[in-house]
Amino acid sequence: MRRKLIAGNWKMNGLSRDLVEVERLRGAIGQPEADILICPPATLIARMVRIAEGAPFAIGGQDCHWAPAGAHTGDISARMLADAGATAVILGHSERRADHGETSELVARKVAAARQAGLLAIVCVGETEAERDAGRTLEVVGAQLRASLPPGVDPRGLAVAYEPVWAIGSGRTPTGAEIAAVHEGLRATLAASFGPAAEGMRILYGGSVKPGNAAEILALPGVDGALVGGASLRAEDFAAIIAAA
Ligand code: PEP
């Protein structure tokens, strides 16, 4: 049995005053059945790490550079995230692929950097609506995943998030059967790369997970957790999703 992982992605949201949501979350979740991760903007990581001390959740980043240090203005390295107290990082999110032109090859370099720094790398893949309509979902996400994995990477430090691009922030989700089929396809891709060790890897679903649909999605075969955007910003909503795990 894989222990579920519920990860919150705050994206470019969150000021000092919003740290109160993390204090509230701490009070609301008791001892959860799942591993919990919150990925705030980099500006809040160190302060959130302090709030998370002794709490049943960890703090992660939303991206990192592939190099450990150097002349890369505005970027943050995996080593810096770890130094701030982060234990994980989301990589290859579709918003980074779209807004910053990130390719799977670049994502693979970032995954290698994250593992080098001891961070859990959560690798995101997902099809666009046009790709889904063309019946290419499995082909697209499989190719993204294969190309986003650096050669020789240890699967124990990796998780995958299946996030259909058209489901993110839209209030729309695939059917349960569609989600389960993609997770099965991704598991087969992982097995082809890692053999039996793939069985221990978590594949999360992300895209409009809310308190109202979390229990149904988290109960689907092959769904080992959720990556939650909008609904992770408010403690009440995120706690309800955590309770459904
Ligand atoms: C995300 O961006 O990772 C995400 C899943 O967003 P939302 O939950 O808001 O759809």
Coordinates of C-alpha atoms and ligand atoms in Angstrom, one line a residue:
M1 CA 0.0 0.0 0.0
R2 CA 1.3 3.4 -1.0
R3 CA 0.7 6.1 1.6
K4 CA -1.2 8.9 -0.1
L5 CA 0.3 12.4 -0.6
I6 CA -1.8 15.5 -0.6
A7 CA 0.2 18.4 -1.9
G8 CA -1.0 22.0 -2.0
N9 CA 0.3 24.3 -4.7
W10 CA -0.2 28.0 -3.8
K11 CA 1.2 29.1 -7.1
M12 CA 1.9 32.9 -7.1
N13 CA -0.5 33.5 -4.2
G14 CA 0.4 34.3 -0.6
L15 CA 1.6 37.2 1.5
S16 CA 2.7 37.3 5.1
R17 CA -0.9 37.7 6.2
D18 CA -1.8 34.4 4.6
L19 CA 0.5 32.4 6.9
V20 CA -2.5 32.4 9.3
E21 CA -4.1 29.8 6.9
V22 CA -1.2 27.4 7.7
E23 CA -1.6 28.0 11.4
R24 CA -5.3 27.2 11.0
L25 CA -4.5 24.1 8.9
R26 CA -2.3 22.9 11.7
G27 CA -5.2 23.2 14.1
A28 CA -7.7 21.6 11.7
I29 CA -6.1 18.3 10.5
G30 CA -5.1 16.4 13.7
Q31 CA -3.1 13.3 12.7
P32 CA -3.9 12.8 9.0
E33 CA -3.9 9.4 7.2
A34 CA -1.8 10.9 4.4
D35 CA 1.5 12.8 3.9
I36 CA 0.8 16.5 3.6
L37 CA 2.9 19.0 1.7
I38 CA 2.3 22.7 1.1
C39 CA 4.2 24.5 -1.7
P40 CA 4.0 28.2 -1.2
P41 CA 5.8 30.9 -3.2
A42 CA 9.5 30.9 -2.4
T43 CA 9.2 34.1 -0.3
L44 CA 7.1 32.2 2.3
I45 CA 9.0 28.9 2.5
A46 CA 11.3 29.7 5.5
R47 CA 8.5 31.2 7.5
M48 CA 6.2 28.3 6.7
V49 CA 8.9 25.8 7.7
R50 CA 8.9 27.4 11.1
I51 CA 5.1 27.0 11.4
A52 CA 5.4 23.4 10.3
E53 CA 7.8 22.4 13.0
G54 CA 6.3 19.4 14.8
A55 CA 3.2 19.6 12.6
P56 CA 2.1 16.7 10.3
F57 CA 3.0 18.6 7.1
A58 CA 6.1 19.5 5.1
I59 CA 6.9 22.5 2.9
G60 CA 8.0 22.4 -0.7
G61 CA 9.0 24.6 -3.6
Q62 CA 7.2 25.1 -6.9
D63 CA 10.2 25.1 -9.2
C64 CA 14.0 25.1 -9.1
H65 CA 16.9 25.8 -11.4
W66 CA 18.9 22.8 -12.8
A67 CA 22.2 24.3 -11.5
P68 CA 23.3 24.3 -7.9
A69 CA 24.4 28.0 -8.0
G70 CA 25.6 30.6 -10.4
A71 CA 24.7 33.5 -12.7
H72 CA 20.9 32.9 -13.1
T73 CA 19.2 36.1 -12.1
G74 CA 15.9 35.5 -10.4
D75 CA 16.2 31.8 -10.2
I76 CA 16.3 29.6 -7.1
S77 CA 18.3 26.4 -6.9
A78 CA 17.2 23.1 -5.3
R79 CA 20.0 23.5 -2.8
M80 CA 18.5 26.8 -1.8
L81 CA 15.1 25.3 -1.3
A82 CA 16.6 22.6 0.9
D83 CA 18.6 25.2 2.8
A84 CA 15.3 27.1 3.5
G85 CA 13.8 23.9 4.9
A86 CA 11.9 22.6 1.9
T87 CA 11.8 18.8 1.5
A88 CA 10.1 18.6 -2.0
V89 CA 9.7 20.5 -5.2
I90 CA 7.0 20.5 -7.9
L91 CA 8.7 20.3 -11.3
G92 CA 7.3 20.6 -14.9
H93 CA 4.0 22.1 -13.9
S94 CA 2.0 22.9 -17.0
E95 CA 2.0 26.6 -16.1
R96 CA 5.8 26.6 -16.1
R97 CA 5.8 24.6 -19.3
A98 CA 3.4 27.2 -20.9
D99 CA 4.6 30.5 -19.3
H100 CA 8.3 29.7 -19.4
G101 CA 8.6 27.4 -22.3
E102 CA 10.0 24.5 -20.1
T103 CA 10.6 21.3 -22.1
S104 CA 10.6 17.9 -20.6
E105 CA 14.4 17.8 -21.2
L106 CA 14.8 20.8 -19.0
V107 CA 12.5 19.3 -16.4
A108 CA 14.7 16.2 -16.4
R109 CA 17.7 18.4 -15.5
K110 CA 15.7 20.0 -12.7
V111 CA 14.7 16.6 -11.4
A112 CA 18.3 15.6 -11.3
A113 CA 19.2 18.8 -9.4
A114 CA 16.3 18.3 -6.9
R115 CA 17.4 14.7 -6.2
Q116 CA 21.0 15.9 -5.8
A117 CA 19.7 18.3 -3.1
G118 CA 17.7 15.5 -1.4
L119 CA 14.3 16.9 -2.4
L120 CA 11.4 14.8 -3.4
A121 CA 10.7 15.7 -7.0
I122 CA 7.0 15.8 -8.0
V123 CA 7.0 15.6 -11.8
C124 CA 3.9 17.0 -13.5
V125 CA 2.5 15.8 -16.8
G126 CA -0.8 16.4 -18.5
E127 CA -2.5 16.7 -21.9
T128 CA -4.2 19.7 -23.4
E129 CA -7.9 19.6 -24.3
A130 CA -7.0 19.4 -28.0
E131 CA -4.7 16.4 -27.3
R132 CA -7.4 14.7 -25.3
D133 CA -10.0 15.3 -28.0
A134 CA -7.6 13.8 -30.5
G135 CA -7.4 10.6 -28.4
R136 CA -3.7 11.3 -27.7
T137 CA -3.8 11.5 -23.9
L138 CA -1.8 8.4 -23.0
E139 CA 0.7 8.9 -25.8
V140 CA 1.3 12.6 -24.7
V141 CA 1.6 12.0 -20.9
G142 CA 3.7 8.9 -21.4
A143 CA 6.2 10.7 -23.7
Q144 CA 6.3 13.7 -21.2
L145 CA 7.0 11.4 -18.3
R146 CA 9.8 9.4 -20.1
A147 CA 11.5 12.6 -21.2
S148 CA 11.2 14.3 -17.8
L149 CA 13.1 11.5 -16.0
P150 CA 16.9 11.9 -15.9
P151 CA 18.9 8.8 -16.6
G152 CA 19.7 6.7 -13.6
V153 CA 17.4 8.6 -11.2
D154 CA 16.4 6.8 -8.0
P155 CA 12.6 6.2 -8.2
R156 CA 12.3 6.5 -4.4
G157 CA 12.8 10.2 -4.6
L158 CA 10.2 10.8 -7.2
A159 CA 6.4 11.2 -7.4
V160 CA 4.3 11.9 -10.5
A161 CA 1.3 14.3 -10.8
Y162 CA -1.1 13.7 -13.6
E163 CA -2.7 17.1 -14.3
P164 CA -4.8 17.5 -17.4
V165 CA -4.1 21.1 -18.5
W166 CA -7.7 21.7 -19.2
A167 CA -8.8 20.6 -15.7
I168 CA -6.5 23.0 -13.9
G169 CA -8.4 25.9 -12.3
S170 CA -11.4 25.2 -14.6
G171 CA -13.8 23.3 -12.3
R172 CA -13.8 20.5 -14.8
T173 CA -12.3 17.0 -14.2
P174 CA -12.0 13.9 -16.3
T175 CA -14.4 11.0 -15.3
G176 CA -13.2 8.6 -12.7
A177 CA -12.6 6.0 -15.4
E178 CA -10.6 8.4 -17.4
I179 CA -8.4 9.3 -14.4
A180 CA -7.9 5.6 -13.5
A181 CA -6.9 4.8 -17.1
V182 CA -4.3 7.5 -17.3
H183 CA -2.8 6.5 -13.9
E184 CA -2.6 2.9 -15.1
G185 CA -0.8 4.1 -18.3
L186 CA 1.6 6.2 -16.2
R187 CA 2.3 3.2 -13.9
A188 CA 3.1 1.1 -16.9
T189 CA 5.5 3.8 -18.1
L190 CA 7.2 3.9 -14.7
A191 CA 7.4 0.1 -14.6
A192 CA 9.1 0.1 -18.0
S193 CA 11.7 2.6 -16.6
F194 CA 12.2 1.3 -13.1
G195 CA 10.9 -2.3 -13.0
P196 CA 9.3 -3.5 -9.7
A197 CA 10.5 -0.3 -7.9
A198 CA 7.8 1.6 -9.8
E199 CA 5.2 -0.1 -7.5
G200 CA 6.4 2.2 -4.6
M201 CA 6.0 5.4 -6.6
R202 CA 3.1 7.7 -6.0
I203 CA 1.0 9.0 -8.8
L204 CA -1.1 12.0 -7.8
Y205 CA -4.1 13.5 -9.6
G206 CA -4.3 17.2 -10.0
G207 CA -6.9 19.5 -11.6
S208 CA -9.9 21.1 -9.9
V209 CA -9.7 18.8 -6.8
K210 CA -12.2 20.3 -4.3
P211 CA -13.7 19.2 -1.0
G212 CA -16.8 18.0 -2.9
N213 CA -15.0 15.6 -5.3
A214 CA -11.8 14.7 -3.3
A215 CA -13.2 11.5 -1.7
E216 CA -14.3 10.1 -5.1
I217 CA -11.1 10.9 -6.8
L218 CA -8.8 9.7 -4.0
A219 CA -10.7 6.4 -3.9
L220 CA -9.9 5.7 -7.6
P221 CA -7.6 2.7 -8.3
G222 CA -4.0 3.9 -8.9
V223 CA -4.6 7.4 -7.4
D224 CA -2.1 7.9 -4.7
G225 CA -2.9 11.4 -3.7
A226 CA -3.7 14.8 -5.1
L227 CA -2.0 18.0 -6.2
V228 CA -4.3 20.8 -5.2
G229 CA -4.1 24.4 -6.5
G230 CA -7.0 26.8 -5.6
A231 CA -8.5 24.7 -2.9
S232 CA -5.2 24.5 -1.0
L233 CA -5.2 28.3 -0.2
R234 CA -7.9 28.1 2.5
A235 CA -7.3 25.9 5.5
E236 CA -10.9 24.8 5.7
D237 CA -11.0 23.5 2.1
F238 CA -7.5 21.9 2.2
A239 CA -8.3 20.3 5.5
A240 CA -11.5 18.8 4.0
I241 CA -9.5 17.4 1.1
I242 CA -7.0 15.9 3.6
A243 CA -9.8 14.4 5.6
A244 CA -11.0 12.6 2.4
A245 CA -7.7 10.9 1.9
Ligands
PEP1 C1 -2.5 22.9 -10.0 O1 -2.3 23.9 -10.6 O2 -1.6 22.1 -9.7 C2 -3.9 22.6 -9.8 C3 -4.2 21.4 -9.6 O3 -4.8 23.7 -9.7 P1 -6.4 23.6 -9.3 O4 -6.5 22.6 -8.2 O5 -6.7 25.0 -8.9 O6 -7.1 23.1 -10.5

